[in-house]
PDB file of C-alpha atoms in Angstrom:
ATOM      1  CA  ALA A 835     259.742 -26.937 138.606  1.00 37.00           C
ATOM      2  CA  GLY A 836     257.934 -23.913 140.031  1.00 36.00           C
ATOM      3  CA  THR A 837     258.244 -25.312 143.554  1.00 35.00           C
ATOM      4  CA  ALA A 838     261.944 -25.956 143.128  1.00 38.00           C
ATOM      5  CA  LEU A 839     262.558 -22.463 141.761  1.00 37.00           C
ATOM      6  CA  ALA A 840     260.617 -20.952 144.659  1.00 41.00           C
ATOM      7  CA  GLN A 841     262.898 -22.505 147.278  1.00 41.00           C
ATOM      8  CA  GLN A 842     265.546 -20.234 148.755  1.00 48.00           C
ATOM      9  CA  PRO A 843     268.617 -21.215 150.796  1.00 51.00           C
ATOM     10  CA  GLY A 844     268.536 -20.341 154.475  1.00 54.00           C
ATOM     11  CA  LYS A 845     270.974 -17.680 155.653  1.00 55.00           C
ATOM     12  CA  GLN A 846     270.341 -17.467 159.403  1.00 53.00           C
ATOM     13  CA  LYS A 847     272.770 -20.198 160.422  1.00 54.00           C
ATOM     14  CA  ASP A 848     275.168 -22.618 158.753  1.00 58.00           C
ATOM     15  CA  ASN A 849     274.257 -26.292 158.865  1.00 56.00           C
ATOM     16  CA  GLN A 850     276.114 -28.269 161.517  1.00 59.00           C
ATOM     17  CA  HIS A 851     276.566 -31.949 160.698  1.00 58.00           C
ATOM     18  CA  PRO A 852     277.054 -34.494 163.536  1.00 61.00           C
ATOM     19  CA  SER A 853     279.825 -36.991 162.848  1.00 66.00           C
ATOM     20  CA  LEU A 854     279.118 -40.708 162.483  1.00 64.00           C
ATOM     21  CA  THR A 855     281.343 -43.697 161.801  1.00 71.00           C
ATOM     22  CA  VAL A 856     279.904 -46.169 159.259  1.00 66.00           C
ATOM     23  CA  GLU A 857     281.286 -49.218 157.466  1.00 70.00           C
ATOM     24  CA  GLN A 858     281.787 -49.601 153.726  1.00 72.00           C
ATOM     25  CA  CYS A 859     281.639 -53.305 152.915  1.00 76.00           C
ATOM     26  CA  THR A 860     282.759 -55.332 149.897  1.00 76.00           C
ATOM     27  CA  ALA A 861     283.318 -59.030 149.270  1.00 75.00           C
ATOM     28  CA  SER A 862     286.774 -58.740 150.843  1.00 80.00           C
ATOM     29  CA  GLY A 863     285.568 -57.169 154.096  1.00 80.00           C
ATOM     30  CA  CYS A 864     284.498 -53.911 155.721  1.00 82.00           C
ATOM     31  CA  GLU A 865     286.332 -50.691 156.394  1.00 80.00           C
ATOM     32  CA  ALA A 866     285.286 -47.941 158.807  1.00 78.00           C
ATOM     33  CA  GLU A 867     284.633 -44.509 157.313  1.00 75.00           C
ATOM     34  CA  SER A 868     283.946 -41.209 159.046  1.00 75.00           C
ATOM     35  CA  LYS A 869     280.853 -39.485 157.652  1.00 68.00           C
ATOM     36  CA  LEU A 870     278.730 -36.442 158.469  1.00 64.00           C
ATOM     37  CA  VAL A 871     274.982 -36.713 159.066  1.00 59.00           C
ATOM     38  CA  ALA A 872     272.803 -34.167 157.239  1.00 56.00           C
ATOM     39  CA  LEU A 873     269.607 -33.423 159.152  1.00 52.00           C
ATOM     40  CA  ASP A 874     267.188 -32.550 156.366  1.00 50.00           C
ATOM     41  CA  ALA A 875     263.491 -32.212 155.557  1.00 46.00           C
ATOM     42  CA  ASN A 876     261.472 -31.958 158.793  1.00 47.00           C
ATOM     43  CA  TRP A 877     264.569 -31.203 160.852  1.00 45.00           C
ATOM     44  CA  LEU A 878     265.228 -27.961 158.990  1.00 49.00           C
ATOM     45  CA  TRP A 879     263.158 -24.851 159.447  1.00 46.00           C
ATOM     46  CA  ALA A 880     260.817 -24.328 156.487  1.00 44.00           C
ATOM     47  CA  HIS A 881     258.991 -21.024 156.484  1.00 43.00           C
ATOM     48  CA  THR A 882     257.570 -18.314 154.232  1.00 39.00           C
ATOM     49  CA  LYS A 883     260.297 -15.951 153.082  1.00 44.00           C
ATOM     50  CA  GLY A 884     260.344 -12.791 155.172  1.00 46.00           C
ATOM     51  CA  THR A 885     257.796 -13.946 157.785  1.00 42.00           C
ATOM     52  CA  TYR A 886     259.823 -16.572 159.687  1.00 41.00           C
ATOM     53  CA  GLN A 887     256.797 -18.430 160.917  1.00 38.00           C
ATOM     54  CA  PRO A 888     257.284 -21.664 162.936  1.00 37.00           C
ATOM     55  CA  ASN A 889     258.379 -24.871 161.277  1.00 39.00           C
ATOM     56  CA  CYS A 890     255.865 -26.234 158.770  1.00 38.00           C
ATOM     57  CA  PHE A 891     255.768 -29.603 160.520  1.00 42.00           C
ATOM     58  CA  ASP A 892     255.272 -28.060 163.965  1.00 43.00           C
ATOM     59  CA  ASN A 893     251.624 -29.069 164.422  1.00 47.00           C
ATOM     60  CA  ASN A 894     251.914 -32.695 163.334  1.00 45.00           C
ATOM     61  CA  GLU A 895     253.425 -35.676 165.109  1.00 41.00           C
ATOM     62  CA  TRP A 896     257.074 -34.589 165.199  1.00 44.00           C
ATOM     63  CA  ASN A 897     257.504 -33.486 168.809  1.00 47.00           C
ATOM     64  CA  ALA A 898     260.568 -31.259 168.774  1.00 47.00           C
ATOM     65  CA  ALA A 899     260.653 -30.879 172.549  1.00 47.00           C
ATOM     66  CA  LEU A 900     260.601 -34.629 173.150  1.00 50.00           C
ATOM     67  CA  CYS A 901     263.174 -35.240 170.439  1.00 58.00           C
ATOM     68  CA  SER A 902     265.697 -32.702 171.706  1.00 66.00           C
ATOM     69  CA  ASP A 903     265.126 -33.595 175.367  1.00 77.00           C
ATOM     70  CA  ALA A 904     265.763 -37.281 174.666  1.00 84.00           C
ATOM     71  CA  ALA A 905     268.924 -36.483 172.711  1.00 84.00           C
ATOM     72  CA  ALA A 906     270.307 -34.178 175.398  1.00 85.00           C
ATOM     73  CA  CYS A 907     269.368 -36.632 178.144  1.00 88.00           C
ATOM     74  CA  ALA A 908     271.001 -39.546 176.306  1.00 91.00           C
ATOM     75  CA  LYS A 909     274.229 -37.582 175.966  1.00 91.00           C
ATOM     76  CA  ALA A 910     274.192 -36.629 179.656  1.00 91.00           C
ATOM     77  CA  LEU A 911     273.527 -40.214 180.747  1.00 93.00           C
ATOM     78  CA  ALA A 912     276.268 -41.554 178.477  1.00 94.00           C
ATOM     79  CA  ALA A 913     278.772 -39.093 179.935  1.00 93.00           C
ATOM     80  CA  ARG A 914     277.895 -40.245 183.457  1.00 92.00           C
ATOM     81  CA  SER A 915     277.706 -43.998 182.901  1.00 93.00           C
ATOM     82  CA  GLY A 916     279.914 -44.807 179.909  1.00 93.00           C
ATOM     83  CA  CYS A 917     277.003 -46.727 178.377  1.00 92.00           C
ATOM     84  CA  MET A 918     278.093 -45.512 174.921  1.00 92.00           C
ATOM     85  CA  GLU A 919     279.949 -42.625 173.323  1.00 92.00           C
ATOM     86  CA  PRO A 920     278.133 -39.378 174.244  1.00 90.00           C
ATOM     87  CA  GLU A 921     277.879 -38.151 170.634  1.00 88.00           C
ATOM     88  CA  GLU A 922     276.521 -41.501 169.483  1.00 90.00           C
ATOM     89  CA  ALA A 923     274.044 -41.437 172.371  1.00 91.00           C
ATOM     90  CA  LEU A 924     272.946 -37.961 171.297  1.00 88.00           C
ATOM     91  CA  LEU A 925     272.311 -39.218 167.766  1.00 87.00           C
ATOM     92  CA  GLY A 926     270.381 -42.213 169.097  1.00 89.00           C
ATOM     93  CA  GLY A 927     268.182 -39.939 171.185  1.00 87.00           C
ATOM     94  CA  LEU A 928     267.699 -37.528 168.309  1.00 83.00           C
ATOM     95  CA  LEU A 929     266.654 -40.223 165.821  1.00 86.00           C
ATOM     96  CA  GLN A 930     264.721 -42.542 168.121  1.00 86.00           C
ATOM     97  CA  ASP A 931     261.335 -41.268 166.920  1.00 83.00           C
ATOM     98  CA  VAL A 932     262.141 -40.591 163.271  1.00 86.00           C
ATOM     99  CA  GLY A 933     259.877 -43.571 162.536  1.00 88.00           C
ATOM    100  CA  MET A 934     256.894 -41.496 163.702  1.00 87.00           C
ATOM    101  CA  VAL A 935     257.582 -38.956 160.987  1.00 84.00           C
ATOM    102  CA  ILE A 936     257.736 -41.700 158.357  1.00 87.00           C
ATOM    103  CA  LEU A 937     254.541 -43.377 159.586  1.00 88.00           C
ATOM    104  CA  HIS A 938     252.748 -40.036 159.568  1.00 85.00           C
ATOM    105  CA  ARG A 939     253.837 -39.375 155.991  1.00 84.00           C
ATOM    106  CA  THR A 940     252.951 -42.931 154.898  1.00 87.00           C
ATOM    107  CA  ILE A 941     249.652 -43.523 156.714  1.00 88.00           C
ATOM    108  CA  GLY A 942     248.423 -39.947 156.865  1.00 86.00           C
ATOM    109  CA  PRO A 943     245.546 -38.578 158.983  1.00 87.00           C
ATOM    110  CA  ALA A 944     244.645 -42.016 160.345  1.00 90.00           C
ATOM    111  CA  TYR A 945     248.002 -42.142 162.113  1.00 89.00           C
ATOM    112  CA  SER A 946     247.523 -38.668 163.602  1.00 85.00           C
ATOM    113  CA  GLU A 947     244.105 -39.648 164.940  1.00 88.00           C
ATOM    114  CA  ALA A 948     245.415 -42.882 166.412  1.00 88.00           C
ATOM    115  CA  ILE A 949     248.304 -41.199 168.227  1.00 85.00           C
ATOM    116  CA  LYS A 950     245.882 -38.807 169.925  1.00 85.00           C
ATOM    117  CA  GLU A 951     244.852 -41.780 172.067  1.00 88.00           C
ATOM    118  CA  ALA A 952     248.224 -41.534 173.822  1.00 84.00           C
ATOM    119  CA  ASP A 953     247.024 -38.213 175.299  1.00 81.00           C
ATOM    120  CA  GLY A 954     250.528 -36.775 175.375  1.00 74.00           C
ATOM    121  CA  ARG A 955     252.068 -39.863 177.005  1.00 79.00           C
ATOM    122  CA  HIS A 956     254.769 -40.990 174.645  1.00 77.00           C
ATOM    123  CA  ARG A 957     255.151 -44.369 176.344  1.00 78.00           C
ATOM    124  CA  LYS A 958     251.746 -45.415 174.966  1.00 87.00           C
ATOM    125  CA  VAL A 959     252.534 -44.687 171.324  1.00 88.00           C
ATOM    126  CA  THR A 960     254.183 -48.005 170.435  1.00 90.00           C
ATOM    127  CA  GLY A 961     251.245 -50.042 171.757  1.00 92.00           C
ATOM    128  CA  ILE A 962     248.785 -47.955 169.769  1.00 92.00           C
ATOM    129  CA  GLU A 963     250.845 -48.321 166.588  1.00 92.00           C
ATOM    130  CA  LEU A 964     251.069 -52.081 166.972  1.00 92.00           C
ATOM    131  CA  SER A 965     247.384 -52.577 167.696  1.00 93.00           C
ATOM    132  CA  GLN A 966     246.138 -50.369 164.861  1.00 93.00           C
ATOM    133  CA  PHE A 967     248.792 -50.647 162.154  1.00 92.00           C
ATOM    134  CA  ASP A 968     250.799 -53.819 162.936  1.00 93.00           C
ATOM    135  CA  ILE A 969     254.030 -51.814 162.833  1.00 92.00           C
ATOM    136  CA  THR A 970     255.907 -49.556 165.261  1.00 93.00           C
ATOM    137  CA  HIS A 971     258.039 -46.475 164.840  1.00 92.00           C
ATOM    138  CA  PRO A 972     261.139 -48.133 166.432  1.00 93.00           C
ATOM    139  CA  THR A 973     261.010 -50.845 163.746  1.00 93.00           C
ATOM    140  CA  VAL A 974     260.707 -48.240 160.996  1.00 92.00           C
ATOM    141  CA  ALA A 975     263.582 -46.176 162.430  1.00 91.00           C
ATOM    142  CA  ALA A 976     265.856 -49.223 162.685  1.00 94.00           C
ATOM    143  CA  THR A 977     265.048 -50.290 159.127  1.00 92.00           C
ATOM    144  CA  LEU A 978     265.939 -46.830 157.879  1.00 90.00           C
ATOM    145  CA  ALA A 979     269.187 -46.874 159.882  1.00 91.00           C
ATOM    146  CA  GLU A 980     270.098 -50.207 158.275  1.00 92.00           C
ATOM    147  CA  ARG A 981     269.638 -48.691 154.813  1.00 90.00           C
ATOM    148  CA  TRP A 982     271.859 -45.795 155.863  1.00 87.00           C
ATOM    149  CA  ARG A 983     274.470 -48.346 157.025  1.00 89.00           C
ATOM    150  CA  PHE A 984     274.579 -47.005 160.547  1.00 91.00           C
ATOM    151  CA  PRO A 985     276.665 -48.936 163.116  1.00 91.00           C
ATOM    152  CA  ALA A 986     274.991 -52.010 164.589  1.00 93.00           C
ATOM    153  CA  THR A 987     274.857 -50.459 168.066  1.00 93.00           C
ATOM    154  CA  LEU A 988     272.914 -47.440 166.847  1.00 92.00           C
ATOM    155  CA  ILE A 989     270.540 -49.579 164.782  1.00 94.00           C
ATOM    156  CA  THR A 990     269.831 -51.730 167.821  1.00 95.00           C
ATOM    157  CA  THR A 991     269.157 -48.752 170.095  1.00 94.00           C
ATOM    158  CA  LEU A 992     266.598 -47.444 167.623  1.00 93.00           C
ATOM    159  CA  ARG A 993     264.921 -50.837 167.342  1.00 95.00           C
ATOM    160  CA  TYR A 994     264.712 -51.640 171.069  1.00 94.00           C
ATOM    161  CA  HIS A 995     264.597 -48.312 172.931  1.00 92.00           C
ATOM    162  CA  GLU A 996     260.924 -48.940 173.761  1.00 90.00           C
ATOM    163  CA  GLN A 997     261.551 -52.635 174.615  1.00 91.00           C
ATOM    164  CA  VAL A 998     264.825 -52.404 176.483  1.00 93.00           C
ATOM    165  CA  THR A 999     264.739 -55.840 178.109  1.00 92.00           C
ATOM    166  CA  ALA A1000     264.331 -57.519 174.695  1.00 94.00           C
ATOM    167  CA  ALA A1001     267.591 -56.072 173.342  1.00 95.00           C
ATOM    168  CA  PRO A1002     270.487 -58.423 172.460  1.00 95.00           C
ATOM    169  CA  LYS A1003     273.017 -58.661 175.285  1.00 93.00           C
ATOM    170  CA  ALA A1004     275.837 -57.343 173.102  1.00 93.00           C
ATOM    171  CA  HIS A1005     274.080 -53.969 172.794  1.00 94.00           C
ATOM    172  CA  GLN A1006     271.999 -53.938 175.956  1.00 94.00           C
ATOM    173  CA  LYS A1007     273.935 -51.188 177.726  1.00 95.00           C
ATOM    174  CA  ALA A1008     273.571 -48.783 174.800  1.00 95.00           C
ATOM    175  CA  VAL A1009     269.864 -49.609 174.435  1.00 95.00           C
ATOM    176  CA  ARG A1010     269.371 -48.964 178.143  1.00 96.00           C
ATOM    177  CA  CYS A1011     271.044 -45.585 177.711  1.00 95.00           C
ATOM    178  CA  VAL A1012     268.690 -44.399 174.958  1.00 93.00           C
ATOM    179  CA  GLY A1013     265.680 -46.106 176.540  1.00 93.00           C
ATOM    180  CA  LEU A1014     266.350 -44.348 179.835  1.00 94.00           C
ATOM    181  CA  ALA A1015     266.746 -41.059 177.973  1.00 92.00           C
ATOM    182  CA  SER A1016     263.296 -41.590 176.458  1.00 89.00           C
ATOM    183  CA  LEU A1017     261.886 -41.926 179.976  1.00 91.00           C
ATOM    184  CA  GLY A1018     263.781 -38.793 180.979  1.00 89.00           C
ATOM    185  CA  ALA A1019     262.262 -36.873 178.083  1.00 85.00           C
ATOM    186  CA  SER A1020     258.816 -37.975 179.252  1.00 86.00           C
ATOM    187  CA  VAL A1021     259.579 -36.595 182.728  1.00 87.00           C
ATOM    188  CA  LEU A1022     260.321 -33.214 181.172  1.00 82.00           C
ATOM    189  CA  THR A1023     257.361 -33.129 178.781  1.00 79.00           C
ATOM    190  CA  GLU A1024     254.408 -34.959 180.375  1.00 80.00           C
ATOM    191  CA  GLN A1025     251.828 -32.904 182.219  1.00 79.00           C
ATOM    192  CA  ASN A1026     251.886 -35.228 185.250  1.00 83.00           C
ATOM    193  CA  PRO A1027     255.356 -36.787 185.352  1.00 84.00           C
ATOM    194  CA  GLU A1028     255.335 -38.269 188.879  1.00 87.00           C
ATOM    195  CA  SER A1029     254.893 -41.887 187.800  1.00 89.00           C
ATOM    196  CA  VAL A1030     257.439 -41.756 184.994  1.00 89.00           C
ATOM    197  CA  LEU A1031     259.920 -39.973 187.287  1.00 91.00           C
ATOM    198  CA  ARG A1032     259.710 -42.874 189.717  1.00 92.00           C
ATOM    199  CA  THR A1033     260.348 -45.312 186.862  1.00 93.00           C
ATOM    200  CA  TYR A1034     263.202 -43.199 185.471  1.00 94.00           C
ATOM    201  CA  LEU A1035     265.032 -43.041 188.815  1.00 93.00           C
ATOM    202  CA  SER A1036     264.541 -46.750 189.424  1.00 95.00           C
ATOM    203  CA  LYS A1037     265.781 -47.769 185.969  1.00 95.00           C
ATOM    204  CA  ALA A1038     268.735 -45.366 186.174  1.00 95.00           C
ATOM    205  CA  MET A1039     270.041 -47.394 189.107  1.00 96.00           C
ATOM    206  CA  SER A1040     269.100 -50.889 187.914  1.00 96.00           C
ATOM    207  CA  TRP A1041     270.118 -50.410 184.270  1.00 96.00           C
ATOM    208  CA  LEU A1042     273.140 -48.108 184.447  1.00 95.00           C
ATOM    209  CA  ARG A1043     274.052 -47.891 188.167  1.00 95.00           C
ATOM    210  CA  ILE A1044     273.350 -44.152 188.182  1.00 95.00           C
ATOM    211  CA  ASP A1045     272.161 -42.968 191.607  1.00 95.00           C
ATOM    212  CA  HIS A1046     269.225 -40.617 192.109  1.00 92.00           C
ATOM    213  CA  HIS A1047     271.391 -37.524 192.460  1.00 92.00           C
ATOM    214  CA  ASP A1048     273.228 -38.085 189.171  1.00 94.00           C
ATOM    215  CA  ALA A1049     270.034 -39.165 187.394  1.00 93.00           C
ATOM    216  CA  GLU A1050     268.325 -35.932 188.414  1.00 91.00           C
ATOM    217  CA  ALA A1051     271.420 -33.922 187.443  1.00 91.00           C
ATOM    218  CA  ALA A1052     271.288 -35.530 183.980  1.00 91.00           C
ATOM    219  CA  LEU A1053     267.683 -34.350 183.593  1.00 88.00           C
ATOM    220  CA  GLU A1054     268.563 -30.804 184.585  1.00 86.00           C
ATOM    221  CA  GLU A1055     271.465 -30.845 182.137  1.00 85.00           C
ATOM    222  CA  ALA A1056     269.138 -32.195 179.452  1.00 82.00           C
ATOM    223  CA  GLY A1057     266.721 -29.311 179.968  1.00 71.00           C
ATOM    224  CA  GLU A1058     269.414 -26.832 178.948  1.00 71.00           C
ATOM    225  CA  GLY A1059     271.003 -29.126 176.364  1.00 61.00           C
ATOM    226  CA  ALA A1060     267.668 -29.528 174.588  1.00 60.00           C
ATOM    227  CA  ARG A1061     267.596 -25.851 173.730  1.00 58.00           C
ATOM    228  CA  GLN A1062     271.080 -26.036 172.282  1.00 59.00           C
ATOM    229  CA  ILE A1063     270.091 -29.003 170.118  1.00 56.00           C
ATOM    230  CA  ALA A1064     266.912 -27.240 169.005  1.00 51.00           C
ATOM    231  CA  LYS A1065     269.035 -24.301 167.871  1.00 53.00           C
ATOM    232  CA  LEU A1066     271.336 -26.683 166.012  1.00 50.00           C
ATOM    233  CA  ILE A1067     268.492 -28.181 163.975  1.00 48.00           C
ATOM    234  CA  GLU A1068     266.585 -24.887 163.844  1.00 50.00           C
ATOM    235  CA  VAL A1069     263.317 -26.175 165.294  1.00 48.00           C
ATOM    236  CA  PRO A1070     261.384 -24.023 167.798  1.00 47.00           C
ATOM    237  CA  ILE A1071     260.450 -25.860 171.022  1.00 44.00           C
ATOM    238  CA  GLY A1072     258.560 -23.119 172.809  1.00 49.00           C
ATOM    239  CA  ALA A1073     259.214 -21.710 176.254  1.00 51.00           C
ATOM    240  CA  PRO A1074     262.359 -22.821 178.118  1.00 50.00           C
ATOM    241  CA  ILE A1075     261.967 -25.971 180.215  1.00 55.00           C
ATOM    242  CA  ASN A1076     262.733 -25.485 183.906  1.00 57.00           C
ATOM    243  CA  ALA A1077     263.918 -29.021 184.619  1.00 55.00           C
ATOM    244  CA  HIS A1078     264.732 -28.249 188.264  1.00 55.00           C
ATOM    245  CA  GLU A1079     261.218 -26.946 188.929  1.00 64.00           C
ATOM    246  CA  ILE A1080     259.647 -29.934 187.143  1.00 58.00           C
ATOM    247  CA  LEU A1081     261.698 -32.341 189.241  1.00 57.00           C
ATOM    248  CA  GLU A1082     260.934 -30.608 192.528  1.00 63.00           C
ATOM    249  CA  ASN A1083     257.188 -30.504 191.815  1.00 67.00           C
ATOM    250  CA  ALA A1084     257.121 -34.157 190.739  1.00 66.00           C
ATOM    251  CA  LYS A1085     259.087 -35.279 193.814  1.00 61.00           C
ATOM    252  CA  ALA A1086     256.761 -33.309 196.094  1.00 69.00           C
ATOM    253  CA  LYS A1087     253.729 -35.032 194.569  1.00 63.00           C
ATOM    254  CA  LEU A1088     255.418 -38.422 194.986  1.00 58.00           C
ATOM    255  CA  VAL A1089     255.898 -37.690 198.690  1.00 55.00           C
ATOM    256  CA  ASP A1090     252.241 -36.691 199.021  1.00 56.00           C
ATOM    257  CA  VAL A1091     251.124 -39.935 197.367  1.00 49.00           C
ATOM    258  CA  SER A1092     253.361 -42.103 199.557  1.00 49.00           C
TER     259      SER A1092
END
């Protein structure tokens, strides 16, 4: 009771709730309903009153920069390719790693130690989870989305965004969209992004028929869009990302290697 009484409502900014269409089902069938998604708990800024220190979950496994970059990149890619509705793509990118938060809370310090083996390379996380815990964060995220009665397309993107080629054909385009956005986020956040940039540009063309110019433009748009999303969910992501500079440096290193 003391903890509950100590909590104070935030006054810096009103909550903004992304829209989402879900289905309410009975024995006679299903009907579509328009709902609003409340981003709560770790997505909201928790701080000591009057000090406004960074988010309380900032030093654990929730990577705000990766999350917001993937969401912004997914929206930009969707707008360019029509792979899915841009707002739905944004939500898919935003929630793709919610399973990491749940695994951290469930498993505890052992999960944090295991994820350190990825050494900042997000693409390695799923393999580490599977080998050490026999479960992955995409599976956890999809299971949670099913309980929330999210649309089948969104559930599938969460489940297969790290295994794009395994996705059911009916949802493959949407999964490619969010999966490609995850690669794009890695380009913007990894210390040495040359290899993942090459993969991102290649998959942009083979998966969504997006040429190199548009794929790079989507990344630059995502760099700015990520900051807007971070403001929306009130999570600090540090210094601004210069997507153009990251791309130019990575491309220069690729030329040197070739």
